[in-house]
mmCIF file of C-alpha atoms in Angstrom:
data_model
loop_
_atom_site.group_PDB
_atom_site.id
_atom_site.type_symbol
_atom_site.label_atom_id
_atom_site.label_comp_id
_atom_site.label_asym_id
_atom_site.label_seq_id
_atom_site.Cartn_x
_atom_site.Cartn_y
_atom_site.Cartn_z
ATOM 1 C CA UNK A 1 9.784 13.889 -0.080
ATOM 2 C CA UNK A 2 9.305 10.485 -1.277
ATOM 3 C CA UNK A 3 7.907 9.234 -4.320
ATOM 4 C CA UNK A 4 6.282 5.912 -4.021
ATOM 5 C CA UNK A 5 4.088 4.351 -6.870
ATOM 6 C CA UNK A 6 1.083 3.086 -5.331
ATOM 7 C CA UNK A 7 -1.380 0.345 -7.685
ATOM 8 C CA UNK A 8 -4.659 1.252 -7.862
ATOM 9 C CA UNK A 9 -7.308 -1.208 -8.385
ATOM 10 C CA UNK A 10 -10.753 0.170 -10.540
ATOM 11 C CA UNK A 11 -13.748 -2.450 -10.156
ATOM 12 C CA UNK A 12 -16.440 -2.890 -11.605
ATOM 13 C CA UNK A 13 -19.215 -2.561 -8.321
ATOM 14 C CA UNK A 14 -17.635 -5.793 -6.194
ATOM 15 C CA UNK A 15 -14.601 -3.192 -4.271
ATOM 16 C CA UNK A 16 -16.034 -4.102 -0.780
ATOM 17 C CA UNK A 17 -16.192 -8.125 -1.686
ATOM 18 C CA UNK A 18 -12.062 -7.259 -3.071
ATOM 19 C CA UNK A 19 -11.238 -5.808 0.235
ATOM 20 C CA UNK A 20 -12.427 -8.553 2.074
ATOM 21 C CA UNK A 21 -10.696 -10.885 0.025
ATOM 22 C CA UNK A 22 -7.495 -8.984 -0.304
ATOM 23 C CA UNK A 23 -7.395 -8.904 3.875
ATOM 24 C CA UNK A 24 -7.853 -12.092 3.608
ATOM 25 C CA UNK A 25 -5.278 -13.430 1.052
ATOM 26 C CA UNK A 26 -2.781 -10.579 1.729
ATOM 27 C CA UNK A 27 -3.259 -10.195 5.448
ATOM 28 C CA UNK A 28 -4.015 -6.302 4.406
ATOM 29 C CA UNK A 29 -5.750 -4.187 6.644
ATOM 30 C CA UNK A 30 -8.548 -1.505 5.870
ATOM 31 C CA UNK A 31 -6.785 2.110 6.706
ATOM 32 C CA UNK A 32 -9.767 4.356 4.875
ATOM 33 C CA UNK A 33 -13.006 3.369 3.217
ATOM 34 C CA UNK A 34 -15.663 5.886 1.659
ATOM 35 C CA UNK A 35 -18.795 5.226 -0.463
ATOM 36 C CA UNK A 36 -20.051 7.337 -3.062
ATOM 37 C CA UNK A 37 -22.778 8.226 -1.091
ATOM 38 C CA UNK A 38 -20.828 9.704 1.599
ATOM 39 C CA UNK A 39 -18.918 12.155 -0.375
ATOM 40 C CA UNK A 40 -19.629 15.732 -0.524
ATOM 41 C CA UNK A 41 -22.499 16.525 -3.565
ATOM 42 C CA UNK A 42 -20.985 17.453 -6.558
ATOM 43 C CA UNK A 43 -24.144 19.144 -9.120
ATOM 44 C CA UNK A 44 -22.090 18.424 -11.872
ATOM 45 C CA UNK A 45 -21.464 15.145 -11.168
ATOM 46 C CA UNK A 46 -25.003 13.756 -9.689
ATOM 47 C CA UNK A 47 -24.582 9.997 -7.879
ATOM 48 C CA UNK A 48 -27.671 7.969 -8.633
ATOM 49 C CA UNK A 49 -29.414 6.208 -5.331
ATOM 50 C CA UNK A 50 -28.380 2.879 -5.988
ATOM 51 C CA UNK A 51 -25.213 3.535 -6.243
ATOM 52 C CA UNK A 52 -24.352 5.649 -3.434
ATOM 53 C CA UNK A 53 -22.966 2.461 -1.464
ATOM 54 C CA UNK A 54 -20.226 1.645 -4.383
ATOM 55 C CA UNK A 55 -16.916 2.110 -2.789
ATOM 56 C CA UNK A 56 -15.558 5.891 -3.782
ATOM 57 C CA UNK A 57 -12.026 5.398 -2.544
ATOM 58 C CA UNK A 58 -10.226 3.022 0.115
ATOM 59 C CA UNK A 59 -6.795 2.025 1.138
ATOM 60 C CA UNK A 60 -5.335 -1.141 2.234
ATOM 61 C CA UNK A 61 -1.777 -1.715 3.830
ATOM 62 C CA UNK A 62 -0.368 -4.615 2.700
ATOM 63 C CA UNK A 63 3.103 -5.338 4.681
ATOM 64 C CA UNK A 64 4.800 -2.132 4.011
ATOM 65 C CA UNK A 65 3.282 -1.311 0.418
ATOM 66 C CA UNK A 66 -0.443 1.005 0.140
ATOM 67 C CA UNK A 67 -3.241 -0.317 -2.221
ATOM 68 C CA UNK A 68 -5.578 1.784 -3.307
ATOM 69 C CA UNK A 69 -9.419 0.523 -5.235
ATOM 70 C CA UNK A 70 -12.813 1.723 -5.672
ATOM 71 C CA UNK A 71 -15.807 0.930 -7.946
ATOM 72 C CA UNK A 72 -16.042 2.917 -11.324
ATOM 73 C CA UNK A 73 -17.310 5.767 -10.692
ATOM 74 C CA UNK A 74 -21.320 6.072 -12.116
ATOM 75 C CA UNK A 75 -21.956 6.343 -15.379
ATOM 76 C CA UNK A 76 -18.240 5.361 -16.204
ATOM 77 C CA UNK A 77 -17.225 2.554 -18.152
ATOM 78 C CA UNK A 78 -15.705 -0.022 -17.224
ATOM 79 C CA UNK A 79 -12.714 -1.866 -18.722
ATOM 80 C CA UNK A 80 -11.252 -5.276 -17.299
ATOM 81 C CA UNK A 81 -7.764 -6.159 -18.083
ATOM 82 C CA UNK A 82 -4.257 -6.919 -17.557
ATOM 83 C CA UNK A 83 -3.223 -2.682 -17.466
ATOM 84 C CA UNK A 84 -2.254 -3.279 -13.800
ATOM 85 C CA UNK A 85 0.347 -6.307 -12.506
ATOM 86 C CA UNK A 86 0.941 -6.041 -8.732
ATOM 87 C CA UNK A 87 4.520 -7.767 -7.843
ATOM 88 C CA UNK A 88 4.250 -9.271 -4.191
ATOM 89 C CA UNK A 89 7.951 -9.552 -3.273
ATOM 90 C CA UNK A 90 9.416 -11.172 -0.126
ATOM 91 C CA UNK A 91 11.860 -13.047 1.146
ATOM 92 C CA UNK A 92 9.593 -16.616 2.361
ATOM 93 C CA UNK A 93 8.963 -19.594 0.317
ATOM 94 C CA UNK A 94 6.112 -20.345 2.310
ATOM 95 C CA UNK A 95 4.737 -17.151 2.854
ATOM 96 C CA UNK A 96 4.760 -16.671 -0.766
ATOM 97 C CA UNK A 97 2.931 -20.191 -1.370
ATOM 98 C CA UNK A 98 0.115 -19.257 1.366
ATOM 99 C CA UNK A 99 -0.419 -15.861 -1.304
ATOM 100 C CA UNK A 100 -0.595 -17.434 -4.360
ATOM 101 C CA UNK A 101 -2.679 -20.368 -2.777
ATOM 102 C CA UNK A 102 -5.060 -17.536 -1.383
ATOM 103 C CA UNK A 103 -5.275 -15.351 -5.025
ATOM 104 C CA UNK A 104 -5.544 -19.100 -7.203
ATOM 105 C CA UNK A 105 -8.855 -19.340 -6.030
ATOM 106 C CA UNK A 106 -11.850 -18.781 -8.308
ATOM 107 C CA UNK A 107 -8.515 -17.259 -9.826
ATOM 108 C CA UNK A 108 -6.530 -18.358 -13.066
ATOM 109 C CA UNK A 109 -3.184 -19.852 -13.179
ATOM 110 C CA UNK A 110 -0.913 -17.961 -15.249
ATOM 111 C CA UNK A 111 2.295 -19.419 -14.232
ATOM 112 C CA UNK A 112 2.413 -22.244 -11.473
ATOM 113 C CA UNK A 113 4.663 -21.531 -8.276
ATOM 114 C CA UNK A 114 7.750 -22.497 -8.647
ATOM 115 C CA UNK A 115 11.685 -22.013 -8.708
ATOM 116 C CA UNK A 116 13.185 -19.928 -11.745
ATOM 117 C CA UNK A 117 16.341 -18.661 -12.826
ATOM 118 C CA UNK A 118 15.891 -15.690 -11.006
ATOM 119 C CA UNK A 119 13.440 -16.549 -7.984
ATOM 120 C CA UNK A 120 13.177 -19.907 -5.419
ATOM 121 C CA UNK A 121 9.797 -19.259 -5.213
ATOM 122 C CA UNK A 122 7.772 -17.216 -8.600
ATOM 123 C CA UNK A 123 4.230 -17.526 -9.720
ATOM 124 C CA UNK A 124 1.659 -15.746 -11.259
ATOM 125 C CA UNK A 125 -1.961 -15.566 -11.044
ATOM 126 C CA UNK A 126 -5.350 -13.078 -11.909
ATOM 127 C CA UNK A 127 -7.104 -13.719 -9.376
ATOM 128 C CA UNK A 128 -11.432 -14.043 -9.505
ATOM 129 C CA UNK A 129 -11.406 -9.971 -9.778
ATOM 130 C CA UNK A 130 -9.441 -10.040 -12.876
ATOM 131 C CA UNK A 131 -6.410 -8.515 -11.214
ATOM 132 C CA UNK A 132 -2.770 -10.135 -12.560
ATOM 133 C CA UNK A 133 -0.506 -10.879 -9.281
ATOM 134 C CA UNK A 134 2.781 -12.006 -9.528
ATOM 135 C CA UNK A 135 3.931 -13.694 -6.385
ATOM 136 C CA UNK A 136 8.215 -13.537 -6.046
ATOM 137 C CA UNK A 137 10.294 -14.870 -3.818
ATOM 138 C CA UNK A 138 13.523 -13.297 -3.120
ATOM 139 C CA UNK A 139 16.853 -14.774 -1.618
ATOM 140 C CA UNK A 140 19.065 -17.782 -2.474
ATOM 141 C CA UNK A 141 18.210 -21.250 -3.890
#
């Protein structure tokens, strides 16, 4: 067995607006998506109507790597921040400027794309869910 750390992304209501995005900006695809609403009832833990249709759990592949979200779960708080980076690592100076042009927007720049000391190709990036992304580049100058 395998142990693989897999990020998991918490939002705040908007997890079906982040997949879409996140397919779009990571080429990811949808591999298992469940509302609130369609998990078993739980007496203890009573989901109000209108918010049976927040996401309960999905999973995206992205390339080779799983990506986990769903909406807080009711009556939860919710805390934005920078407690979860996601490193997007390849090899491809242009694949990695087509991600980090895709998160930038409605985004904020943290660090513009560009070659480092240690990358050809590194940037980083929250994008308009709040979620840091650092885009790197592997491979020779």
């Amino acid at each position: 067995m395998t142990t693989r750390l897999v990020p998991y992304l918490v939002l705040n209501g908007n997890t079906k607006e982040a997949i879409q995005f996140y397919e779009q900006a990571l080429d990811a695809k949808l591999l298992f998506m469940q509302s609130f609403g369609e998990m078993p009832d739980n007496p203890d833990f009573p989901i109000p109507a209108e918010l049976k249709e927040r996401v309960g759990h999905a999973m995206l592949k992205v390339g080779e790597t799983d990506l986990m979200l769903s909406d807080t779960f009711p009556g939860q708080p919710h805390h934005q921040g920078n407690q979860v980076t996601i490193c997007i690592v390849n090899k491809d100076k242009n694949t990695s400027s087509k991600i980090y042009e895709a998160l930038k927007q409605d985004g904020q720049v943290i660090m513009e794309l560009q070659e480092t000391h240690f990358s050809p190709a590194y940037g980083s990036v929250v994008d308009k869910f709040g979620i840091t992304f650092q885009v790197f580049t592997e491979g020779q100058f």
